[in-house]
Coordinates of C-alpha atoms in Angstrom, one line a residue:
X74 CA -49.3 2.1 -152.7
X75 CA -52.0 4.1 -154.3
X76 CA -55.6 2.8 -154.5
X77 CA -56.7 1.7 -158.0
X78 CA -58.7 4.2 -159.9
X79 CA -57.0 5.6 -162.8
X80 CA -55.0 2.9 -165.1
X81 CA -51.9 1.4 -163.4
X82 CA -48.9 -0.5 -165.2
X83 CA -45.6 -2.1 -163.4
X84 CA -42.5 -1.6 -166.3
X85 CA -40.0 -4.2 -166.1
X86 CA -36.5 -3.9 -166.6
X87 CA -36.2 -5.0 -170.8
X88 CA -34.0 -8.5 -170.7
X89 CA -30.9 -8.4 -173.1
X90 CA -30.9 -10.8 -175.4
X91 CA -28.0 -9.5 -177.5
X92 CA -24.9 -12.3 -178.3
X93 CA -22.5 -10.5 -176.3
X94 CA -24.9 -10.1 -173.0
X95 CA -23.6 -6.7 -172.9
X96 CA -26.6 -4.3 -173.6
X97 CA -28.2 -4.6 -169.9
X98 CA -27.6 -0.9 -169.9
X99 CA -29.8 -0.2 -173.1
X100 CA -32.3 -2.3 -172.0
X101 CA -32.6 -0.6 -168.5
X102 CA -32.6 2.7 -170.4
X103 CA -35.4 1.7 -172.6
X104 CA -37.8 0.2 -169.7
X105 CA -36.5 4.1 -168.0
X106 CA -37.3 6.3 -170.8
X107 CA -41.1 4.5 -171.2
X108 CA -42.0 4.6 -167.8
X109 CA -40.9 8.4 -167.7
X110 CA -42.8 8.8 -170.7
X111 CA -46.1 7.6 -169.1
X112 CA -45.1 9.0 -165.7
X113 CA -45.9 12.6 -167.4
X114 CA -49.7 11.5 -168.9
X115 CA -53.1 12.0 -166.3
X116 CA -55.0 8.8 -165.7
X117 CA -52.1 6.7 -165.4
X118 CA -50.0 5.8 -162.6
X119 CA -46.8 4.2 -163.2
X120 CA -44.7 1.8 -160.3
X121 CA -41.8 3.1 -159.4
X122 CA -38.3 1.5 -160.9
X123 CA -36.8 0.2 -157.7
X124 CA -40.5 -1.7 -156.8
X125 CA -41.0 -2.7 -160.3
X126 CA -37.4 -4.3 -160.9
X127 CA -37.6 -6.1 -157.0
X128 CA -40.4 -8.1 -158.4
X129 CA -38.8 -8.6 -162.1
X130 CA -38.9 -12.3 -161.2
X131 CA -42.6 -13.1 -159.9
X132 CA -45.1 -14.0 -161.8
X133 CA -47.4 -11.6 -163.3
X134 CA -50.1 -12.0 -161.2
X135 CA -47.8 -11.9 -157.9
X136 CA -46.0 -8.5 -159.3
X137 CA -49.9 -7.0 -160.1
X138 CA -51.0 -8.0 -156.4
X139 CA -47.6 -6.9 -155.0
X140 CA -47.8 -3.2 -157.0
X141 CA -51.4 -3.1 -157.0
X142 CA -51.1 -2.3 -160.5
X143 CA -53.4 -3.5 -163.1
X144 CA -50.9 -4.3 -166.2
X145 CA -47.6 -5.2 -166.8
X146 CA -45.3 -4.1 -169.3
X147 CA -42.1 -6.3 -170.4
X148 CA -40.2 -6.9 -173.2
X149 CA -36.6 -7.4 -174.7
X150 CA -33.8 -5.6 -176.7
X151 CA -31.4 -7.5 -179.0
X152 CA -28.4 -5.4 -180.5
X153 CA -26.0 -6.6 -183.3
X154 CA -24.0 -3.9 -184.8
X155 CA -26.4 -1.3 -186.1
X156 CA -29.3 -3.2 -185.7
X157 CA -31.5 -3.5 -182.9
X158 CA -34.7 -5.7 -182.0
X159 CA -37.1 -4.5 -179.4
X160 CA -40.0 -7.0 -178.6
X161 CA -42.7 -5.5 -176.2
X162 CA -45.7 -7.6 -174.4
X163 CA -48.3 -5.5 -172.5
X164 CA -50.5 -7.8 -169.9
X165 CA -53.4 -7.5 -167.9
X166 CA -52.4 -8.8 -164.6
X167 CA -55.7 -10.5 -163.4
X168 CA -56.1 -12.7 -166.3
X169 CA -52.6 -12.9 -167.5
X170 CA -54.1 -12.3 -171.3
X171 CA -51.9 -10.4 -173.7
X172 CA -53.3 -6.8 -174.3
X173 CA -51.0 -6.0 -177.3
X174 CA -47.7 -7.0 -178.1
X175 CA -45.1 -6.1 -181.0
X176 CA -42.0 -6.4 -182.5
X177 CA -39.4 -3.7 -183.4
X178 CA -36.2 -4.1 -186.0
X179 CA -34.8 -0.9 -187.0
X180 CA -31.6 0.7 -186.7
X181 CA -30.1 2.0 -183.7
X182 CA -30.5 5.3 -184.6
X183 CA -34.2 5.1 -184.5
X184 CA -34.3 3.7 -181.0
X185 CA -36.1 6.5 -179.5
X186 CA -38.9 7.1 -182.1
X187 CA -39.4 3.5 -181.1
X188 CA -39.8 4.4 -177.7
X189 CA -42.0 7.3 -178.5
X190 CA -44.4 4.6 -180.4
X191 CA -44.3 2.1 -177.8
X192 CA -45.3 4.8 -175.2
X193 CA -48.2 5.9 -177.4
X194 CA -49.2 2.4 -177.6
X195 CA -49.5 1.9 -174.6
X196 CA -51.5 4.2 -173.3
X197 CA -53.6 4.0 -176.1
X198 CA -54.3 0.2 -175.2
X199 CA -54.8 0.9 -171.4
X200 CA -57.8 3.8 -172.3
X201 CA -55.9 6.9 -171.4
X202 CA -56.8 9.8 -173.5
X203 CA -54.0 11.3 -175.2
X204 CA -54.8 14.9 -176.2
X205 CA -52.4 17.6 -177.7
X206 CA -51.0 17.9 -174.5
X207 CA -50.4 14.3 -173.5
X208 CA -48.9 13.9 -177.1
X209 CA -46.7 16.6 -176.8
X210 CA -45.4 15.2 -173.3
X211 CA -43.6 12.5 -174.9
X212 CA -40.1 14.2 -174.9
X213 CA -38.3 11.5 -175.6
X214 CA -35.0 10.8 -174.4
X215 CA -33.7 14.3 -174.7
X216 CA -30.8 13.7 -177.5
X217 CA -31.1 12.2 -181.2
X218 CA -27.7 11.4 -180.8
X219 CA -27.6 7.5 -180.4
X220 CA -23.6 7.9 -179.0
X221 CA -24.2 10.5 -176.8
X222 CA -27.8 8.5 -175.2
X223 CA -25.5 5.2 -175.3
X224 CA -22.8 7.4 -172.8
X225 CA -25.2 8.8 -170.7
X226 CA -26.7 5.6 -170.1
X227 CA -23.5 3.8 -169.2
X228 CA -23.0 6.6 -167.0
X229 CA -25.8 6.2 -164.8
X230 CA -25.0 2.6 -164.7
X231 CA -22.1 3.4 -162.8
X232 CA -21.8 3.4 -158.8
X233 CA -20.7 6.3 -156.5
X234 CA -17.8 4.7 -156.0
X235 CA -14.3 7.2 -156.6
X236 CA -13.5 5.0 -159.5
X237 CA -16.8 4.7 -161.0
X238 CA -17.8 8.4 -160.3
X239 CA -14.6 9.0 -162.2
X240 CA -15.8 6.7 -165.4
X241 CA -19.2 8.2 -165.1
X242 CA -18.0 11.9 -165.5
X243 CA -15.5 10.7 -168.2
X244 CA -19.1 9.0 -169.8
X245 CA -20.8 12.2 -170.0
X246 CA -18.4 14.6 -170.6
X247 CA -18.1 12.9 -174.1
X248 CA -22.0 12.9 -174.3
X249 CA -22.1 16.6 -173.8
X250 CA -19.4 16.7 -176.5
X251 CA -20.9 14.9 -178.8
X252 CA -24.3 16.8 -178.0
X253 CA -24.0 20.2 -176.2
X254 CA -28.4 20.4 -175.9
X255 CA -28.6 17.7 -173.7
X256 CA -30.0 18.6 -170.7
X257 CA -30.3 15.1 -169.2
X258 CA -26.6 14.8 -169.6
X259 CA -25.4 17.8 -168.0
X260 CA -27.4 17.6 -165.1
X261 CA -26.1 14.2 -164.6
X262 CA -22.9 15.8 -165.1
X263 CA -23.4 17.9 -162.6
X264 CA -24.9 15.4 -159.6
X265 CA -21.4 13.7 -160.5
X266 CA -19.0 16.6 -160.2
X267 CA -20.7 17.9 -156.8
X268 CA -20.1 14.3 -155.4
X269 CA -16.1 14.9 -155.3
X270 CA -17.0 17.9 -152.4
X271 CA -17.0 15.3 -149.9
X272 CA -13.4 14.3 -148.5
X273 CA -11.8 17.5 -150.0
X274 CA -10.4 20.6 -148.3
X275 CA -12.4 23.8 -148.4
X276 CA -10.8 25.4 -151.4
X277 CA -10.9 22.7 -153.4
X278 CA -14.8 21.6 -152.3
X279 CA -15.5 25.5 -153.6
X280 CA -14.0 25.0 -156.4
X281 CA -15.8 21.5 -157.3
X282 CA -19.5 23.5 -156.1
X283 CA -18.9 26.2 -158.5
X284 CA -18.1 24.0 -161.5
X285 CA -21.4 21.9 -160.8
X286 CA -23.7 24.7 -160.2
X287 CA -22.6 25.7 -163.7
X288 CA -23.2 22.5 -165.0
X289 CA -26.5 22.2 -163.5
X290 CA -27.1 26.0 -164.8
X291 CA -26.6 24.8 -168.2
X292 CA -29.0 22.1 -167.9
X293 CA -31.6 24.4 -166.4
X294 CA -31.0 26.4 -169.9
X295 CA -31.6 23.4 -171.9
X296 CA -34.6 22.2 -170.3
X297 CA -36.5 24.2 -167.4
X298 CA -39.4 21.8 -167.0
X299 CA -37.6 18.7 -166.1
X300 CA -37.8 17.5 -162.7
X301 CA -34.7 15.8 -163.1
X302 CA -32.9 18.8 -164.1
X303 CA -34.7 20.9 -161.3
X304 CA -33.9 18.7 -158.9
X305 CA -30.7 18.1 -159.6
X306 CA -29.8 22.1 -159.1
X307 CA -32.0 22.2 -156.0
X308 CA -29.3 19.4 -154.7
X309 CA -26.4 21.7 -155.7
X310 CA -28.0 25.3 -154.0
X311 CA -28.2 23.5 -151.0
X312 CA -24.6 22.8 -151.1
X313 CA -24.1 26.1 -151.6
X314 CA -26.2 26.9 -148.7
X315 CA -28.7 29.0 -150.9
X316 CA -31.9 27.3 -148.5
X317 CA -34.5 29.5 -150.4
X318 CA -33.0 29.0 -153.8
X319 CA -32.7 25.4 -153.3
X320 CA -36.5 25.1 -151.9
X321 CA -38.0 26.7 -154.7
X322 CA -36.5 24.2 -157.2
X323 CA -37.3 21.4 -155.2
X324 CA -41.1 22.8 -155.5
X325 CA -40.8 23.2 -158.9
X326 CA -39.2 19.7 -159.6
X327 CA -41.9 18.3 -157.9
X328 CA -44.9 19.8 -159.5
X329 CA -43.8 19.0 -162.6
X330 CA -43.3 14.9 -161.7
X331 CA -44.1 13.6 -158.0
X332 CA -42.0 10.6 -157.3
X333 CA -39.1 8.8 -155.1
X334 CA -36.1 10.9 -155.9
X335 CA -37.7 14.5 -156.4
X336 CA -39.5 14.0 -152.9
X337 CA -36.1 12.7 -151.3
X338 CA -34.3 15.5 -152.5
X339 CA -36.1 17.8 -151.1
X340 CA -36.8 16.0 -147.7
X341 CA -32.9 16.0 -148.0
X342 CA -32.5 19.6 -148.7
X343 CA -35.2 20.4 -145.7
X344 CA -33.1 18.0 -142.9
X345 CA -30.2 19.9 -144.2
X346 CA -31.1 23.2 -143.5
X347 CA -32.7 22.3 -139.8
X348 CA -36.2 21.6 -140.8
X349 CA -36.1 18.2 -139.0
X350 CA -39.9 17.7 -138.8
X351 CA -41.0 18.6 -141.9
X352 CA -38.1 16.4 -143.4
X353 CA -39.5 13.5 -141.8
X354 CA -43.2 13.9 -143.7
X355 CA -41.0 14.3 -147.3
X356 CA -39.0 11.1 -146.5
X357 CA -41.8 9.0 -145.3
X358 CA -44.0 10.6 -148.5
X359 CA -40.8 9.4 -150.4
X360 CA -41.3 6.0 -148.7
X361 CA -45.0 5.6 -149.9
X362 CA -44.0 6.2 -153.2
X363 CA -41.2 3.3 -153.6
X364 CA -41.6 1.5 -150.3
X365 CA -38.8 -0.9 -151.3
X366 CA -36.3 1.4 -152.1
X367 CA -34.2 1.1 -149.4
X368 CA -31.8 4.6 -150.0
X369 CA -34.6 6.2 -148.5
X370 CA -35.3 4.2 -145.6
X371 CA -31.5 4.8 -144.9
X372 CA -31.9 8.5 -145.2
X373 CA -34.7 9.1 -142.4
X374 CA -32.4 7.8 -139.5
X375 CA -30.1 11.8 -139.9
X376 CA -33.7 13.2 -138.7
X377 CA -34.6 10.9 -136.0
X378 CA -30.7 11.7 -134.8
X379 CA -31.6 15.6 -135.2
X380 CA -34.3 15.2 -133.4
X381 CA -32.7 13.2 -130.2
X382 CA -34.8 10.2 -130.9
X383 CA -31.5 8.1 -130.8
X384 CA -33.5 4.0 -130.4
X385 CA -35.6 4.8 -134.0
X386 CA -32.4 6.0 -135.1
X387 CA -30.0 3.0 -134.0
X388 CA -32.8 0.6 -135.5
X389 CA -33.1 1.7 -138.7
X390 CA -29.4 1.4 -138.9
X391 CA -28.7 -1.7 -137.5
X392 CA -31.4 -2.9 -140.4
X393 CA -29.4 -1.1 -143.0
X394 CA -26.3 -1.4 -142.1

């Protein structure tokens, strides 16, 4: 974990609290979208989502000693038909005294200015300067369209299973449909299509890499400075076995935001293509930046077998199973 210095805050998954108990995914999104928000801003470092969600539970003291994080950021989302309630609580971790807190009832439709606020806010109460730049890094969610952002993030609720690739794809084909700018969609799009190379014949793997490196094209179009989207194609190149191609956007991705998954992907993209040692430094790098997410952990035993060094690799497996 990183020392403290600049401001830190821990974002919590956002509790539903809707009648049906069937808006987990919107409150996941929201909790998402902030801490990408704040992610982007200098002088503040944001937990990771797999650290900040293992410790959901603690208290906030326990989750600022466990994150090393000085604040902690929760809240709730209560949906009934068009309406929506967002209540937000912002909390210094040492003292357990509410910095700011504040309450939200609009209609759905306005759900990402809301986020855009609450991200302002935030920073605003935990001293970060917010200059023309920092304001214009809050992006938002990508789409103004609440059907196609309520898709999307169903979508990347689902697992990589075959049948819930298969709703996932179905998910964001109608968010594309519903809006053809979002670049966020289509990438996802994308990740999902290039999944179904694996167990397929040649010709038909071909076939699937083409239609995802289009995909991932058109998000590129949409939106060349997101890491996600950068990423994203970086992970399709290297299917196609286009290693410099591939590199470059991995480089790119992370420049523009430094975390868990862009890292991965490109330790994954550098194991793939033989680089066995430098892998190992973007894994373990990918490590110190969520050390409890546990996909990465799993990934670092393919360069330990590359490598020959066949006891590190059995271990980690027998951990992971």
């Amino acid at each position: 974990f990183w020392p403290r210095g600049d401001r830190s805050i821990a974002i919590l998954p956002f509790e539903d609290f809707s009648p049906a108990g069937d808006q987990a995914y919107l409150g996941n999104g929201i909790a998402d979208e902030l801490r990408l928000e704040l992610q982007r801003l200098e002088g503040l470092r944001v937990a990771g989502r797999t650290s900040s969600n293992a410790y959901a539970r603690e208290s906030t003291k326990s989750i600022g000693e466990m994150l090393n994080v000085e604040s902690l950021l929760e809240g709730s989302v209560r949906k009934e038909g068009d309406n929506v309630r967002i209540t937000v609580q912002l909390t210094d971790v040492d003292d357990g005294l509410t910095i700011w807190s504040e309450s939200y009832n609009r209609k759905l439709g306005e759900i990402f200015e809301m986020q855009e606020d609450i991200a302002t806010e935030v920073a605003a109460r935990l001293g970060v300067s917010l200059g023309v730049g920092g304001i214009n890094a809050f992006r938002g969610a990508g789409t103004r369209n609440i059907e196609a952002y309520e898709a999307y993030l169903r979508a990347r609720g689902q697992r990589y299973t075959d049948a819930g690739v298969a709703e996932a794809i179905s998910l964001l084909e109608r968010a594309v449909q519903l809006d053809p700018e979002y670049a966020a969609a289509w990438a996802e799009l994308a990740i999902r299509v290039l999944n179904g190379v694996w167990g397929v014949g040649v010709d038909e793997g071909t076939e699937i890499s083409r239609r995802a490196y289009q995909l991932g094209l058109r998000a590129v179009e949409l939106d060349p400075e997101s890491a996600d989207v950068k990423s994203g194609l970086a992970m399709i190149k290297m299917n196609r076995f286009d290693w410099i191609g591939a590199e470059q956007d991995s480089l790119h991705a992370i420049e523009l935001l430094s975390d868990r998954l862009t890292i991965e992907r490109y330790a994954l993209m550098l194991m793939r293509s033989g680089r066995s040692s430098e892998a190992e430094k973007q894994f373990h790098a990918a490590v110190a930046e969520e050390p409890l997410d546990g996909h990465t952990h799993g990934q670092i035993w393919h360069v330990y077998l590359a490598q020959g060094r066949l006891e590190e690799a059995q271990a980690i497996l027998d951990r992971s199973g």
